[in-house]
Amino acid sequence: MNVVMLTGEVVSAPNKVSAATDGTPKTSFTIAVDGGTLPLHFAILCFGGTANTAAQLVEGDCIALSGKMTAHAVNRSMNVVANQIQLLTEENSNEHENTNTAAS
């Protein structure tokens, strides 16, 4: 089993939460990680409660995540399936709280 831990900035906001074939919530988004001279972009896929957490993210949020790297031979792509996401941007976290409070 492989484990990936990344810290980066959300560069494409998560799409709406949809359902996997078994009904589990799922969402995806992209983060950019400092790769030196060029940022590295990772496609992130989330399921279950992590998908619901990811749906609250907006472009520009700084996050830390852990998960596993998966590869797909058919479409020749690699993704990170995240099992934990933590928001690191303090000012954006306050905005999220205000948005969630206003929506209640």
Short mmCIF file of N, CA, C and O in Angstrom, two decimals, residues 13-69:
data_model
loop_
_atom_site.label_atom_id
_atom_site.label_comp_id
_atom_site.label_asym_id
_atom_site.label_seq_id
_atom_site.Cartn_x
_atom_site.Cartn_y
_atom_site.Cartn_z
N ALA A 13 -11.84 24.46 -8.00
CA ALA A 13 -12.79 24.19 -6.92
C ALA A 13 -13.46 22.84 -7.13
O ALA A 13 -13.69 22.43 -8.27
N PRO A 14 -13.78 22.17 -6.04
CA PRO A 14 -14.44 20.87 -6.16
C PRO A 14 -15.76 20.98 -6.90
O PRO A 14 -16.48 21.96 -6.75
N ASN A 15 -16.03 19.95 -7.73
CA ASN A 15 -17.34 19.92 -8.38
C ASN A 15 -18.38 19.54 -7.34
O ASN A 15 -18.06 19.20 -6.21
N LYS A 16 -19.62 19.60 -7.69
CA LYS A 16 -20.68 19.24 -6.75
C LYS A 16 -20.53 17.79 -6.33
O LYS A 16 -20.03 16.96 -7.08
N VAL A 17 -20.98 17.51 -5.13
CA VAL A 17 -20.95 16.14 -4.65
C VAL A 17 -21.93 15.33 -5.48
O VAL A 17 -23.08 15.71 -5.66
N SER A 18 -21.45 14.24 -6.05
CA SER A 18 -22.31 13.33 -6.80
C SER A 18 -22.26 11.98 -6.10
O SER A 18 -21.62 11.84 -5.05
N ALA A 19 -22.87 11.00 -6.66
CA ALA A 19 -22.89 9.67 -6.04
C ALA A 19 -22.13 8.68 -6.91
O ALA A 19 -22.26 8.68 -8.12
N ALA A 20 -21.32 7.87 -6.25
CA ALA A 20 -20.65 6.77 -6.94
C ALA A 20 -21.71 5.72 -7.28
O ALA A 20 -22.86 5.84 -6.87
N THR A 21 -21.34 4.69 -8.01
CA THR A 21 -22.30 3.67 -8.42
C THR A 21 -23.00 2.99 -7.25
O THR A 21 -24.14 2.57 -7.36
N ASP A 22 -22.32 2.93 -6.09
CA ASP A 22 -22.92 2.31 -4.91
C ASP A 22 -23.66 3.32 -4.03
O ASP A 22 -24.13 2.98 -2.95
N GLY A 23 -23.76 4.58 -4.48
CA GLY A 23 -24.48 5.60 -3.74
C GLY A 23 -23.61 6.43 -2.80
O GLY A 23 -24.08 7.39 -2.20
N THR A 24 -22.34 6.08 -2.67
CA THR A 24 -21.43 6.83 -1.80
C THR A 24 -21.16 8.21 -2.39
O THR A 24 -20.90 8.33 -3.60
N PRO A 25 -21.18 9.28 -1.57
CA PRO A 25 -20.86 10.62 -2.09
C PRO A 25 -19.44 10.66 -2.65
O PRO A 25 -18.53 10.02 -2.10
N LYS A 26 -19.25 11.39 -3.76
CA LYS A 26 -17.91 11.54 -4.32
C LYS A 26 -17.76 12.93 -4.91
O LYS A 26 -18.74 13.53 -5.37
N THR A 27 -16.55 13.46 -4.90
CA THR A 27 -16.24 14.73 -5.53
C THR A 27 -14.77 14.74 -5.92
O THR A 27 -13.99 13.91 -5.46
N SER A 28 -14.40 15.67 -6.81
CA SER A 28 -13.01 15.76 -7.24
C SER A 28 -12.62 17.22 -7.41
O SER A 28 -13.47 18.08 -7.60
N PHE A 29 -11.32 17.47 -7.32
CA PHE A 29 -10.77 18.81 -7.50
C PHE A 29 -9.28 18.68 -7.78
O PHE A 29 -8.74 17.57 -7.81
N THR A 30 -8.61 19.79 -8.02
CA THR A 30 -7.18 19.80 -8.33
C THR A 30 -6.45 20.70 -7.36
O THR A 30 -6.93 21.77 -7.02
N ILE A 31 -5.26 20.24 -6.92
CA ILE A 31 -4.40 21.10 -6.11
C ILE A 31 -3.07 21.30 -6.82
O ILE A 31 -2.66 20.46 -7.62
N ALA A 32 -2.42 22.42 -6.52
CA ALA A 32 -1.08 22.70 -7.01
C ALA A 32 -0.14 22.65 -5.82
O ALA A 32 -0.40 23.23 -4.76
N VAL A 33 0.95 21.92 -5.99
CA VAL A 33 1.97 21.75 -4.96
C VAL A 33 3.25 22.38 -5.48
O VAL A 33 3.57 22.25 -6.66
N ASP A 34 3.98 23.06 -4.61
CA ASP A 34 5.23 23.70 -5.02
C ASP A 34 6.21 22.64 -5.51
O ASP A 34 6.66 21.80 -4.73
N GLY A 35 6.51 22.68 -6.78
CA GLY A 35 7.43 21.73 -7.37
C GLY A 35 8.75 22.37 -7.75
O GLY A 35 9.42 21.91 -8.66
N GLY A 36 9.11 23.47 -7.10
CA GLY A 36 10.33 24.18 -7.46
C GLY A 36 10.03 25.22 -8.51
O GLY A 36 9.26 26.14 -8.29
N THR A 37 10.59 25.05 -9.72
CA THR A 37 10.37 26.03 -10.78
C THR A 37 8.97 25.93 -11.40
O THR A 37 8.48 26.90 -11.94
N LEU A 38 8.35 24.76 -11.32
CA LEU A 38 6.99 24.58 -11.85
C LEU A 38 6.11 23.94 -10.79
O LEU A 38 6.53 22.99 -10.12
N PRO A 39 4.88 24.43 -10.63
CA PRO A 39 3.99 23.76 -9.67
C PRO A 39 3.56 22.39 -10.21
O PRO A 39 3.42 22.21 -11.42
N LEU A 40 3.38 21.45 -9.31
CA LEU A 40 2.89 20.13 -9.68
C LEU A 40 1.40 20.10 -9.40
O LEU A 40 0.95 20.49 -8.32
N HIS A 41 0.61 19.66 -10.36
CA HIS A 41 -0.84 19.58 -10.20
C HIS A 41 -1.26 18.13 -9.96
O HIS A 41 -0.80 17.23 -10.67
N PHE A 42 -2.12 17.95 -8.97
CA PHE A 42 -2.61 16.62 -8.65
C PHE A 42 -4.13 16.62 -8.71
O PHE A 42 -4.78 17.49 -8.14
N ALA A 43 -4.70 15.62 -9.38
CA ALA A 43 -6.15 15.41 -9.40
C ALA A 43 -6.50 14.64 -8.14
O ALA A 43 -5.93 13.59 -7.87
N ILE A 44 -7.43 15.20 -7.35
CA ILE A 44 -7.82 14.60 -6.08
C ILE A 44 -9.25 14.07 -6.20
O ILE A 44 -10.13 14.75 -6.71
N LEU A 45 -9.47 12.87 -5.71
CA LEU A 45 -10.78 12.24 -5.72
C LEU A 45 -11.13 11.87 -4.28
O LEU A 45 -10.28 11.35 -3.55
N CYS A 46 -12.35 12.19 -3.85
CA CYS A 46 -12.78 11.94 -2.47
C CYS A 46 -14.10 11.19 -2.46
O CYS A 46 -14.95 11.41 -3.32
N PHE A 47 -14.28 10.36 -1.45
CA PHE A 47 -15.51 9.60 -1.27
C PHE A 47 -16.02 9.77 0.16
O PHE A 47 -15.25 10.07 1.07
N GLY A 48 -17.32 9.55 0.37
CA GLY A 48 -17.91 9.56 1.70
C GLY A 48 -17.83 10.91 2.39
O GLY A 48 -18.03 11.96 1.77
N GLY A 49 -17.50 10.88 3.68
CA GLY A 49 -17.41 12.11 4.47
C GLY A 49 -16.35 13.05 3.96
O GLY A 49 -16.50 14.28 4.03
N THR A 50 -15.26 12.50 3.41
CA THR A 50 -14.20 13.35 2.86
C THR A 50 -14.72 14.12 1.65
O THR A 50 -14.34 15.27 1.44
N ALA A 51 -15.61 13.53 0.87
CA ALA A 51 -16.22 14.23 -0.27
C ALA A 51 -17.05 15.40 0.21
O ALA A 51 -17.03 16.48 -0.40
N ASN A 52 -17.78 15.21 1.29
CA ASN A 52 -18.59 16.30 1.85
C ASN A 52 -17.70 17.43 2.37
O ASN A 52 -18.01 18.60 2.20
N THR A 53 -16.57 17.09 2.99
CA THR A 53 -15.60 18.09 3.45
C THR A 53 -15.02 18.83 2.26
O THR A 53 -14.91 20.07 2.27
N ALA A 54 -14.63 18.10 1.22
CA ALA A 54 -14.02 18.71 0.03
C ALA A 54 -14.97 19.66 -0.67
O ALA A 54 -14.55 20.66 -1.24
N ALA A 55 -16.26 19.38 -0.61
CA ALA A 55 -17.24 20.23 -1.28
C ALA A 55 -17.28 21.64 -0.70
O ALA A 55 -17.75 22.57 -1.35
N GLN A 56 -16.75 21.83 0.51
CA GLN A 56 -16.72 23.14 1.17
C GLN A 56 -15.52 23.98 0.73
O GLN A 56 -15.45 25.17 1.02
N LEU A 57 -14.56 23.37 0.03
CA LEU A 57 -13.34 24.09 -0.37
C LEU A 57 -13.61 25.04 -1.53
O LEU A 57 -14.52 24.81 -2.34
N VAL A 58 -12.81 26.10 -1.61
CA VAL A 58 -12.88 27.05 -2.71
C VAL A 58 -11.47 27.25 -3.26
O VAL A 58 -10.48 26.93 -2.61
N GLU A 59 -11.40 27.77 -4.48
CA GLU A 59 -10.09 28.05 -5.08
C GLU A 59 -9.30 28.96 -4.16
O GLU A 59 -9.84 29.91 -3.60
N GLY A 60 -8.01 28.65 -3.99
CA GLY A 60 -7.14 29.45 -3.15
C GLY A 60 -6.96 28.91 -1.76
O GLY A 60 -6.04 29.32 -1.05
N ASP A 61 -7.82 27.97 -1.33
CA ASP A 61 -7.65 27.37 -0.01
C ASP A 61 -6.34 26.59 0.04
O ASP A 61 -6.00 25.86 -0.90
N CYS A 62 -5.61 26.73 1.13
CA CYS A 62 -4.40 25.95 1.37
C CYS A 62 -4.82 24.75 2.21
O CYS A 62 -5.44 24.92 3.27
N ILE A 63 -4.50 23.55 1.74
CA ILE A 63 -4.93 22.35 2.44
C ILE A 63 -3.78 21.36 2.60
O ILE A 63 -2.78 21.44 1.89
N ALA A 64 -3.96 20.46 3.54
CA ALA A 64 -3.09 19.29 3.68
C ALA A 64 -4.00 18.09 3.52
O ALA A 64 -5.14 18.11 3.97
N LEU A 65 -3.50 17.08 2.84
CA LEU A 65 -4.31 15.87 2.67
C LEU A 65 -3.44 14.64 2.70
O LEU A 65 -2.23 14.71 2.48
N SER A 66 -4.07 13.53 3.01
CA SER A 66 -3.40 12.25 2.93
C SER A 66 -4.32 11.30 2.18
O SER A 66 -5.54 11.46 2.17
N GLY A 67 -3.70 10.33 1.53
CA GLY A 67 -4.47 9.37 0.76
C GLY A 67 -3.54 8.40 0.06
O GLY A 67 -2.42 8.17 0.50
N LYS A 68 -4.01 7.86 -1.05
CA LYS A 68 -3.17 6.92 -1.81
C LYS A 68 -3.20 7.30 -3.29
O LYS A 68 -4.20 7.82 -3.80
N MET A 69 -2.11 7.05 -3.95
CA MET A 69 -1.99 7.31 -5.38
C MET A 69 -2.55 6.11 -6.13
O MET A 69 -2.27 4.96 -5.78
#
